PDB file of C-alpha atoms and ligand atoms in Angstrom:
ATOM      1  CA  MET I   1     -12.632  -5.033 -12.552  1.00 59.00           C
ATOM      2  CA  ALA I   2      -8.991  -5.480 -13.582  1.00 69.00           C
ATOM      3  CA  ARG I   3      -6.842  -8.267 -12.141  1.00 82.00           C
ATOM      4  CA  LEU I   4      -6.566  -8.163  -8.363  1.00 97.00           C
ATOM      5  CA  LYS I   5      -3.105  -7.151  -7.218  1.00 98.00           C
ATOM      6  CA  LEU I   6      -1.064  -8.544  -4.357  1.00 98.00           C
ATOM      7  CA  ALA I   7       1.471  -6.280  -2.687  1.00 98.00           C
ATOM      8  CA  PRO I   8       3.604  -8.076  -0.093  1.00 98.00           C
ATOM      9  CA  SER I   9       4.877  -5.724   2.590  1.00 98.00           C
ATOM     10  CA  LEU I  10       8.656  -5.699   2.897  1.00 98.00           C
ATOM     11  CA  LEU I  11       8.297  -4.855   6.587  1.00 98.00           C
ATOM     12  CA  ALA I  12       7.627  -8.543   7.288  1.00 98.00           C
ATOM     13  CA  ALA I  13      10.535  -9.840   5.187  1.00 98.00           C
ATOM     14  CA  ASP I  14      13.653 -11.427   6.612  1.00 97.00           C
ATOM     15  CA  PHE I  15      16.164  -8.575   6.380  1.00 97.00           C
ATOM     16  CA  ARG I  16      19.084 -10.999   6.401  1.00 97.00           C
ATOM     17  CA  CYS I  17      18.209 -12.115   2.897  1.00 97.00           C
ATOM     18  CA  LEU I  18      16.124  -9.491   1.106  1.00 97.00           C
ATOM     19  CA  GLU I  19      17.309 -10.545  -2.335  1.00 98.00           C
ATOM     20  CA  ARG I  20      16.201 -14.141  -1.830  1.00 98.00           C
ATOM     21  CA  GLN I  21      12.873 -13.074  -0.313  1.00 98.00           C
ATOM     22  CA  ILE I  22      12.022 -10.600  -3.076  1.00 98.00           C
ATOM     23  CA  THR I  23      12.989 -12.814  -6.004  1.00 98.00           C
ATOM     24  CA  ALA I  24      11.109 -15.764  -4.477  1.00 98.00           C
ATOM     25  CA  VAL I  25       7.770 -13.937  -4.327  1.00 98.00           C
ATOM     26  CA  GLU I  26       8.192 -11.936  -7.530  1.00 98.00           C
ATOM     27  CA  PRO I  27       6.382 -14.381  -9.881  1.00 98.00           C
ATOM     28  CA  GLU I  28       3.370 -14.584  -7.551  1.00 98.00           C
ATOM     29  CA  VAL I  29       2.791 -10.903  -6.780  1.00 98.00           C
ATOM     30  CA  ASP I  30       2.257  -7.550  -8.494  1.00 98.00           C
ATOM     31  CA  TRP I  31       3.725  -4.754  -6.394  1.00 98.00           C
ATOM     32  CA  LEU I  32       6.247  -4.555  -3.572  1.00 98.00           C
ATOM     33  CA  HIS I  33       4.816  -2.540  -0.671  1.00 99.00           C
ATOM     34  CA  ILE I  34       7.515  -0.523   1.084  1.00 98.00           C
ATOM     35  CA  ASP I  35       6.613   0.991   4.455  1.00 98.00           C
ATOM     36  CA  VAL I  36       8.670   4.100   5.162  1.00 98.00           C
ATOM     37  CA  MET I  37       8.290   5.168   8.812  1.00 98.00           C
ATOM     38  CA  ASP I  38       9.901   8.180  10.433  1.00 97.00           C
ATOM     39  CA  GLY I  39       9.430   7.507  14.147  1.00 98.00           C
ATOM     40  CA  HIS I  40       7.356  10.683  14.322  1.00 98.00           C
ATOM     41  CA  PHE I  41       4.166  10.232  12.324  1.00 98.00           C
ATOM     42  CA  VAL I  42       4.125   6.678  13.660  1.00 98.00           C
ATOM     43  CA  PRO I  43       5.928   5.355  16.750  1.00 97.00           C
ATOM     44  CA  ASN I  44       8.305   3.203  14.743  1.00 98.00           C
ATOM     45  CA  ILE I  45      11.229   3.560  12.338  1.00 98.00           C
ATOM     46  CA  SER I  46      11.591   1.185   9.414  1.00 98.00           C
ATOM     47  CA  PHE I  47      13.740   1.938   6.367  1.00 97.00           C
ATOM     48  CA  GLY I  48      14.122   4.626   3.748  1.00 97.00           C
ATOM     49  CA  ILE I  49      15.820   5.796   0.614  1.00 98.00           C
ATOM     50  CA  PRO I  50      19.126   3.827   0.830  1.00 98.00           C
ATOM     51  CA  VAL I  51      17.240   0.549   1.236  1.00 98.00           C
ATOM     52  CA  ILE I  52      14.905   1.385  -1.667  1.00 98.00           C
ATOM     53  CA  SER I  53      17.813   2.135  -3.997  1.00 98.00           C
ATOM     54  CA  GLY I  54      19.674  -0.921  -2.700  1.00 98.00           C
ATOM     55  CA  ILE I  55      16.893  -3.350  -3.611  1.00 98.00           C
ATOM     56  CA  ARG I  56      15.856  -1.597  -6.854  1.00 98.00           C
ATOM     57  CA  PRO I  57      18.162  -3.687  -9.097  1.00 98.00           C
ATOM     58  CA  LEU I  58      16.742  -6.939  -7.675  1.00 98.00           C
ATOM     59  CA  THR I  59      13.285  -6.784  -9.231  1.00 98.00           C
ATOM     60  CA  THR I  60      11.020  -5.164 -11.781  1.00 98.00           C
ATOM     61  CA  LEU I  61       8.063  -5.174  -9.362  1.00 98.00           C
ATOM     62  CA  ARG I  62       6.384  -1.821  -8.911  1.00 98.00           C
ATOM     63  CA  PHE I  63       7.716  -0.149  -5.766  1.00 98.00           C
ATOM     64  CA  ASP I  64       4.652   1.040  -3.862  1.00 98.00           C
ATOM     65  CA  CYS I  65       6.017   3.329  -1.149  1.00 98.00           C
ATOM     66  CA  HIS I  66       3.698   3.915   1.804  1.00 99.00           C
ATOM     67  CA  LEU I  67       4.997   7.041   3.505  1.00 98.00           C
ATOM     68  CA  MET I  68       4.172   7.058   7.205  1.00 98.00           C
ATOM     69  CA  THR I  69       6.031  10.298   7.692  1.00 98.00           C
ATOM     70  CA  THR I  70       5.170  13.755   8.981  1.00 97.00           C
ATOM     71  CA  ASN I  71       6.384  15.575   5.851  1.00 96.00           C
ATOM     72  CA  PRO I  72       5.560  13.071   3.116  1.00 97.00           C
ATOM     73  CA  ASP I  73       6.258  15.551   0.307  1.00 97.00           C
ATOM     74  CA  ALA I  74       9.787  16.319   1.531  1.00 96.00           C
ATOM     75  CA  TYR I  75      11.752  13.649  -0.356  1.00 96.00           C
ATOM     76  CA  LEU I  76       9.850  13.036  -3.579  1.00 98.00           C
ATOM     77  CA  PRO I  77      12.764  13.633  -6.001  1.00 98.00           C
ATOM     78  CA  GLU I  78      15.010  11.437  -3.848  1.00 98.00           C
ATOM     79  CA  LEU I  79      12.386   8.675  -3.685  1.00 98.00           C
ATOM     80  CA  ALA I  80      11.932   8.781  -7.454  1.00 98.00           C
ATOM     81  CA  GLU I  81      15.688   8.706  -7.954  1.00 98.00           C
ATOM     82  CA  ALA I  82      15.963   5.697  -5.614  1.00 98.00           C
ATOM     83  CA  GLY I  83      13.451   3.778  -7.731  1.00 98.00           C
ATOM     84  CA  ALA I  84      10.023   4.336  -6.192  1.00 98.00           C
ATOM     85  CA  ASP I  85       7.155   4.011  -8.679  1.00 98.00           C
ATOM     86  CA  SER I  86       4.352   5.317  -6.500  1.00 98.00           C
ATOM     87  CA  VAL I  87       3.995   7.102  -3.196  1.00 98.00           C
ATOM     88  CA  THR I  88       1.055   7.102  -0.838  1.00 98.00           C
ATOM     89  CA  MET I  89       0.712   9.862   1.737  1.00 98.00           C
ATOM     90  CA  HIS I  90      -1.484  10.012   4.810  1.00 98.00           C
ATOM     91  CA  ILE I  91      -4.274  12.571   4.689  1.00 98.00           C
ATOM     92  CA  GLU I  92      -3.710  13.000   8.454  1.00 98.00           C
ATOM     93  CA  ALA I  93      -0.200  14.311   7.660  1.00 98.00           C
ATOM     94  CA  MET I  94      -1.322  16.432   4.732  1.00 96.00           C
ATOM     95  CA  PRO I  95      -4.932  17.625   4.844  1.00 95.00           C
ATOM     96  CA  ASP I  96      -4.690  19.317   1.412  1.00 96.00           C
ATOM     97  CA  PRO I  97      -2.538  17.107  -0.818  1.00 98.00           C
ATOM     98  CA  THR I  98      -3.133  19.037  -4.079  1.00 98.00           C
ATOM     99  CA  ASP I  99       0.421  20.410  -4.390  1.00 98.00           C
ATOM    100  CA  ALA I 100       1.997  17.165  -3.186  1.00 98.00           C
ATOM    101  CA  ALA I 101       0.113  15.197  -5.860  1.00 98.00           C
ATOM    102  CA  ALA I 102       1.386  17.569  -8.538  1.00 98.00           C
ATOM    103  CA  LEU I 103       4.931  17.340  -7.192  1.00 98.00           C
ATOM    104  CA  ALA I 104       4.778  13.535  -7.167  1.00 98.00           C
ATOM    105  CA  ARG I 105       3.683  13.526 -10.814  1.00 98.00           C
ATOM    106  CA  GLU I 106       6.406  16.024 -11.776  1.00 98.00           C
ATOM    107  CA  ASN I 107       8.832  13.473 -10.421  1.00 98.00           C
ATOM    108  CA  GLY I 108       7.267  10.647 -12.406  1.00 98.00           C
ATOM    109  CA  LEU I 109       5.595   9.037  -9.398  1.00 98.00           C
ATOM    110  CA  ALA I 110       2.045   7.734  -9.207  1.00 98.00           C
ATOM    111  CA  PHE I 111       0.248   9.401  -6.300  1.00 98.00           C
ATOM    112  CA  GLY I 112      -1.981   7.905  -3.643  1.00 98.00           C
ATOM    113  CA  LEU I 113      -3.719   8.940  -0.444  1.00 98.00           C
ATOM    114  CA  VAL I 114      -3.990   6.893   2.736  1.00 98.00           C
ATOM    115  CA  CYS I 115      -6.438   7.159   5.590  1.00 98.00           C
ATOM    116  CA  ASN I 116      -6.205   5.707   9.052  1.00 98.00           C
ATOM    117  CA  PRO I 117      -8.983   3.500  10.468  1.00 98.00           C
ATOM    118  CA  ALA I 118     -10.615   6.389  12.359  1.00 98.00           C
ATOM    119  CA  THR I 119     -10.414   8.923   9.530  1.00 98.00           C
ATOM    120  CA  PRO I 120     -13.719   9.322   7.670  1.00 98.00           C
ATOM    121  CA  PHE I 121     -14.045   8.746   3.937  1.00 98.00           C
ATOM    122  CA  GLY I 122     -15.015  12.407   3.555  1.00 98.00           C
ATOM    123  CA  ALA I 123     -11.450  13.449   4.409  1.00 98.00           C
ATOM    124  CA  ILE I 124     -10.092  11.897   1.211  1.00 98.00           C
ATOM    125  CA  SER I 125     -13.087  11.929  -1.143  1.00 98.00           C
ATOM    126  CA  PRO I 126     -12.457  15.492  -2.416  1.00 98.00           C
ATOM    127  CA  PHE I 127      -9.010  14.357  -3.602  1.00 98.00           C
ATOM    128  CA  ILE I 128      -9.798  11.004  -5.215  1.00 98.00           C
ATOM    129  CA  GLU I 129      -9.823  12.546  -8.672  1.00 97.00           C
ATOM    130  CA  ILE I 130      -6.229  13.715  -8.253  1.00 98.00           C
ATOM    131  CA  SER I 131      -5.113  10.307  -6.939  1.00 98.00           C
ATOM    132  CA  ASP I 132      -4.080   7.147  -8.750  1.00 98.00           C
ATOM    133  CA  LEU I 133      -4.853   5.081  -5.689  1.00 98.00           C
ATOM    134  CA  VAL I 134      -6.476   5.326  -2.303  1.00 98.00           C
ATOM    135  CA  LEU I 135      -5.314   3.190   0.580  1.00 98.00           C
ATOM    136  CA  PHE I 136      -7.445   2.285   3.571  1.00 99.00           C
ATOM    137  CA  MET I 137      -5.573   1.223   6.690  1.00 99.00           C
ATOM    138  CA  SER I 138      -7.268  -1.760   8.300  1.00 99.00           C
ATOM    139  CA  VAL I 139      -4.938  -1.554  11.325  1.00 98.00           C
ATOM    140  CA  GLU I 140      -3.307   1.389  13.089  1.00 98.00           C
ATOM    141  CA  PRO I 141      -0.224   2.279  11.043  1.00 98.00           C
ATOM    142  CA  GLY I 142       3.225   1.600  12.441  1.00 98.00           C
ATOM    143  CA  PHE I 143       3.434  -2.141  12.976  1.00 98.00           C
ATOM    144  CA  GLY I 144       2.880  -5.389  11.123  1.00 98.00           C
ATOM    145  CA  GLY I 145       1.087  -8.398  12.535  1.00 98.00           C
ATOM    146  CA  GLN I 146      -2.016  -6.674  13.921  1.00 98.00           C
ATOM    147  CA  SER I 147      -5.620  -7.852  13.574  1.00 98.00           C
ATOM    148  CA  PHE I 148      -7.842  -6.687  10.739  1.00 98.00           C
ATOM    149  CA  MET I 149     -10.462  -4.044  11.653  1.00 98.00           C
ATOM    150  CA  PRO I 150     -13.636  -5.058   9.762  1.00 98.00           C
ATOM    151  CA  GLU I 151     -15.314  -1.685  10.342  1.00 98.00           C
ATOM    152  CA  VAL I 152     -12.965  -0.237   7.708  1.00 98.00           C
ATOM    153  CA  LEU I 153     -14.784  -2.210   4.992  1.00 98.00           C
ATOM    154  CA  ALA I 154     -17.610   0.343   4.949  1.00 98.00           C
ATOM    155  CA  LYS I 155     -15.131   2.982   3.712  1.00 98.00           C
ATOM    156  CA  VAL I 156     -13.822   0.613   1.059  1.00 98.00           C
ATOM    157  CA  GLU I 157     -17.411   0.160  -0.164  1.00 98.00           C
ATOM    158  CA  GLN I 158     -17.912   3.928  -0.226  1.00 98.00           C
ATOM    159  CA  ALA I 159     -14.719   4.389  -2.231  1.00 98.00           C
ATOM    160  CA  ARG I 160     -15.628   1.659  -4.730  1.00 98.00           C
ATOM    161  CA  GLU I 161     -19.039   3.237  -5.264  1.00 98.00           C
ATOM    162  CA  TRP I 162     -17.429   6.663  -5.641  1.00 98.00           C
ATOM    163  CA  VAL I 163     -14.945   5.583  -8.324  1.00 97.00           C
ATOM    164  CA  GLU I 164     -17.465   3.460 -10.228  1.00 97.00           C
ATOM    165  CA  GLU I 165     -20.016   6.293 -10.330  1.00 98.00           C
ATOM    166  CA  ARG I 166     -17.413   8.603 -11.820  1.00 98.00           C
ATOM    167  CA  GLU I 167     -15.848   5.942 -14.044  1.00 97.00           C
ATOM    168  CA  LEU I 168     -12.428   6.518 -12.508  1.00 97.00           C
ATOM    169  CA  ALA I 169      -9.594   3.986 -12.731  1.00 97.00           C
ATOM    170  CA  THR I 170      -8.420   4.653  -9.149  1.00 98.00           C
ATOM    171  CA  ASP I 171      -6.894   1.635  -7.426  1.00 98.00           C
ATOM    172  CA  ILE I 172      -8.409   0.858  -4.024  1.00 98.00           C
ATOM    173  CA  GLN I 173      -5.869  -0.653  -1.666  1.00 98.00           C
ATOM    174  CA  ILE I 174      -6.200  -2.095   1.803  1.00 99.00           C
ATOM    175  CA  ASP I 175      -3.361  -2.594   4.282  1.00 99.00           C
ATOM    176  CA  GLY I 176      -3.200  -4.405   7.595  1.00 98.00           C
ATOM    177  CA  GLY I 177      -4.251  -7.808   8.870  1.00 98.00           C
ATOM    178  CA  ILE I 178      -4.879  -9.249   5.403  1.00 98.00           C
ATOM    179  CA  THR I 179      -5.124 -13.060   5.625  1.00 98.00           C
ATOM    180  CA  ILE I 180      -6.812 -15.905   3.754  1.00 98.00           C
ATOM    181  CA  GLU I 181      -9.929 -15.116   5.829  1.00 98.00           C
ATOM    182  CA  THR I 182      -9.997 -11.321   5.593  1.00 98.00           C
ATOM    183  CA  ALA I 183      -8.766 -10.870   2.003  1.00 98.00           C
ATOM    184  CA  PRO I 184     -11.990 -12.124   0.341  1.00 98.00           C
ATOM    185  CA  LYS I 185     -13.997  -9.686   2.497  1.00 98.00           C
ATOM    186  CA  ALA I 186     -11.809  -6.786   1.393  1.00 98.00           C
ATOM    187  CA  VAL I 187     -12.229  -7.789  -2.252  1.00 98.00           C
ATOM    188  CA  ALA I 188     -16.009  -8.161  -1.816  1.00 98.00           C
ATOM    189  CA  ALA I 189     -16.087  -4.608  -0.412  1.00 98.00           C
ATOM    190  CA  GLY I 190     -14.266  -3.332  -3.497  1.00 98.00           C
ATOM    191  CA  ALA I 191     -10.526  -3.398  -2.831  1.00 98.00           C
ATOM    192  CA  ASN I 192      -8.392  -4.404  -5.834  1.00 98.00           C
ATOM    193  CA  VAL I 193      -4.905  -4.108  -4.293  1.00 98.00           C
ATOM    194  CA  LEU I 194      -4.174  -6.116  -1.150  1.00 98.00           C
ATOM    195  CA  VAL I 195      -1.134  -5.485   1.017  1.00 99.00           C
ATOM    196  CA  ALA I 196      -0.018  -8.488   3.048  1.00 98.00           C
ATOM    197  CA  GLY I 197       3.054  -8.589   5.261  1.00 98.00           C
ATOM    198  CA  THR I 198       2.811 -11.366   7.820  1.00 98.00           C
ATOM    199  CA  THR I 199       0.630 -13.567   5.608  1.00 98.00           C
ATOM    200  CA  ILE I 200       3.212 -13.617   2.796  1.00 98.00           C
ATOM    201  CA  PHE I 201       6.702 -12.842   4.125  1.00 98.00           C
ATOM    202  CA  GLY I 202       5.911 -14.209   7.582  1.00 98.00           C
ATOM    203  CA  ALA I 203       5.001 -17.599   6.094  1.00 98.00           C
ATOM    204  CA  GLU I 204       7.407 -20.502   5.932  1.00 97.00           C
ATOM    205  CA  ASP I 205       7.052 -20.568   2.145  1.00 98.00           C
ATOM    206  CA  PRO I 206       6.287 -16.999   0.977  1.00 98.00           C
ATOM    207  CA  PRO I 207       5.598 -17.759  -2.720  1.00 98.00           C
ATOM    208  CA  ALA I 208       3.231 -20.598  -1.745  1.00 98.00           C
ATOM    209  CA  ALA I 209       1.496 -18.261   0.726  1.00 98.00           C
ATOM    210  CA  ALA I 210       1.093 -15.620  -1.982  1.00 98.00           C
ATOM    211  CA  ALA I 211      -0.348 -18.198  -4.386  1.00 98.00           C
ATOM    212  CA  GLU I 212      -2.753 -19.388  -1.692  1.00 98.00           C
ATOM    213  CA  LEU I 213      -3.854 -15.817  -1.001  1.00 98.00           C
ATOM    214  CA  ARG I 214      -4.476 -15.291  -4.714  1.00 97.00           C
ATOM    215  CA  ARG I 215      -6.595 -18.460  -4.886  1.00 96.00           C
ATOM    216  CA  ALA I 216      -8.591 -17.206  -1.899  1.00 96.00           C
ATOM    217  CA  ILE I 217      -9.398 -13.869  -3.542  1.00 95.00           C
ATOM    218  CA  GLU I 218     -10.020 -15.257  -6.987  1.00 93.00           C
ATOM    219  CA  GLY I 219     -12.326 -17.894  -5.526  1.00 82.00           C
ATOM    220  CA  LYS I 220     -10.443 -20.869  -7.004  1.00 63.00           C
TER     221      LYS I 220
HETATM  222  C1  DX5 R 301       1.584  -1.046   8.942  1.00 95.78           C
HETATM  223  C2  DX5 R 301       2.037  -1.191   7.526  1.00 95.78           C
HETATM  224  C3  DX5 R 301       1.651  -2.436   6.851  1.00 95.78           C
HETATM  225  C4  DX5 R 301       2.160  -3.690   7.486  1.00 95.78           C
HETATM  226  C5  DX5 R 301       1.151  -4.770   7.213  1.00 95.78           C
HETATM  227  O1  DX5 R 301       1.856   0.235   9.347  1.00 95.78           O
HETATM  228  O2  DX5 R 301       1.510  -0.127   6.746  1.00 95.78           O
HETATM  229  O3  DX5 R 301       1.981  -2.402   5.465  1.00 95.78           O
HETATM  230  O4  DX5 R 301       3.417  -4.095   6.985  1.00 95.78           O
HETATM  231  O5  DX5 R 301       1.486  -5.886   7.939  1.00 95.78           O
HETATM  232  P1  DX5 R 301       0.484  -7.099   8.158  1.00 95.78           P
HETATM  233  O6  DX5 R 301       0.091  -7.586   6.789  1.00 95.78           O
HETATM  234  O7  DX5 R 301       1.308  -8.071   8.919  1.00 95.78           O
HETATM  235  O8  DX5 R 301      -0.692  -6.573   8.912  1.00 95.78           O
HETATM  236 ZN1   ZN R 302       1.833  -0.222   4.580  1.00 95.78          ZN
END
């Protein structure tokens, strides 16, 4: 498997000093996970396109935009223009994502699908071949700082088996409650991209926390 990727979630960053927070973790991480919430698909509002374009000049990290929105295909050109590199959309918001995946690619965006803890693997499996990544929520979407739901690991295992059998290069991402304790379990189940908000940006020393998380998943 390729190098494991860490994607700190901006939701847990200190918004008074985003530049300092992002540049501090940059050498230790791979992607920046950006949670876009609309207050409708999830009961919370976070940030959107102006914040993405505002922070774009600060870093070369891949902007991994997790769209927790009711119409996730509505702003793809604007997201691409703002500097997003990939978008993930919830299967619960878009049961047939075929056209949305094509539209994302037309706009130069990598495309991914997300499923909530209660959504079965079968809801996304027909679309894995049109996805660059699949994201399994290990908490209910909408808020940081919740506890990891270990029952989600069975779906991660199913997805890993699915992509290996078909020799696909699909990234398998997990999001929610990732800590030094839970991250190795997610990797053992087959995840290769780990989102971590509280564990990285919520720490006193975010780059040190990211390095510690990497040691935990690489078994060093
Ligand atoms: C929740 C978001 C997560 C969140 C993770 O809806 O999708 O990305 O920021 O936060 P932690 O790592 O604190 O569970
Ligand atoms: Zn997220």
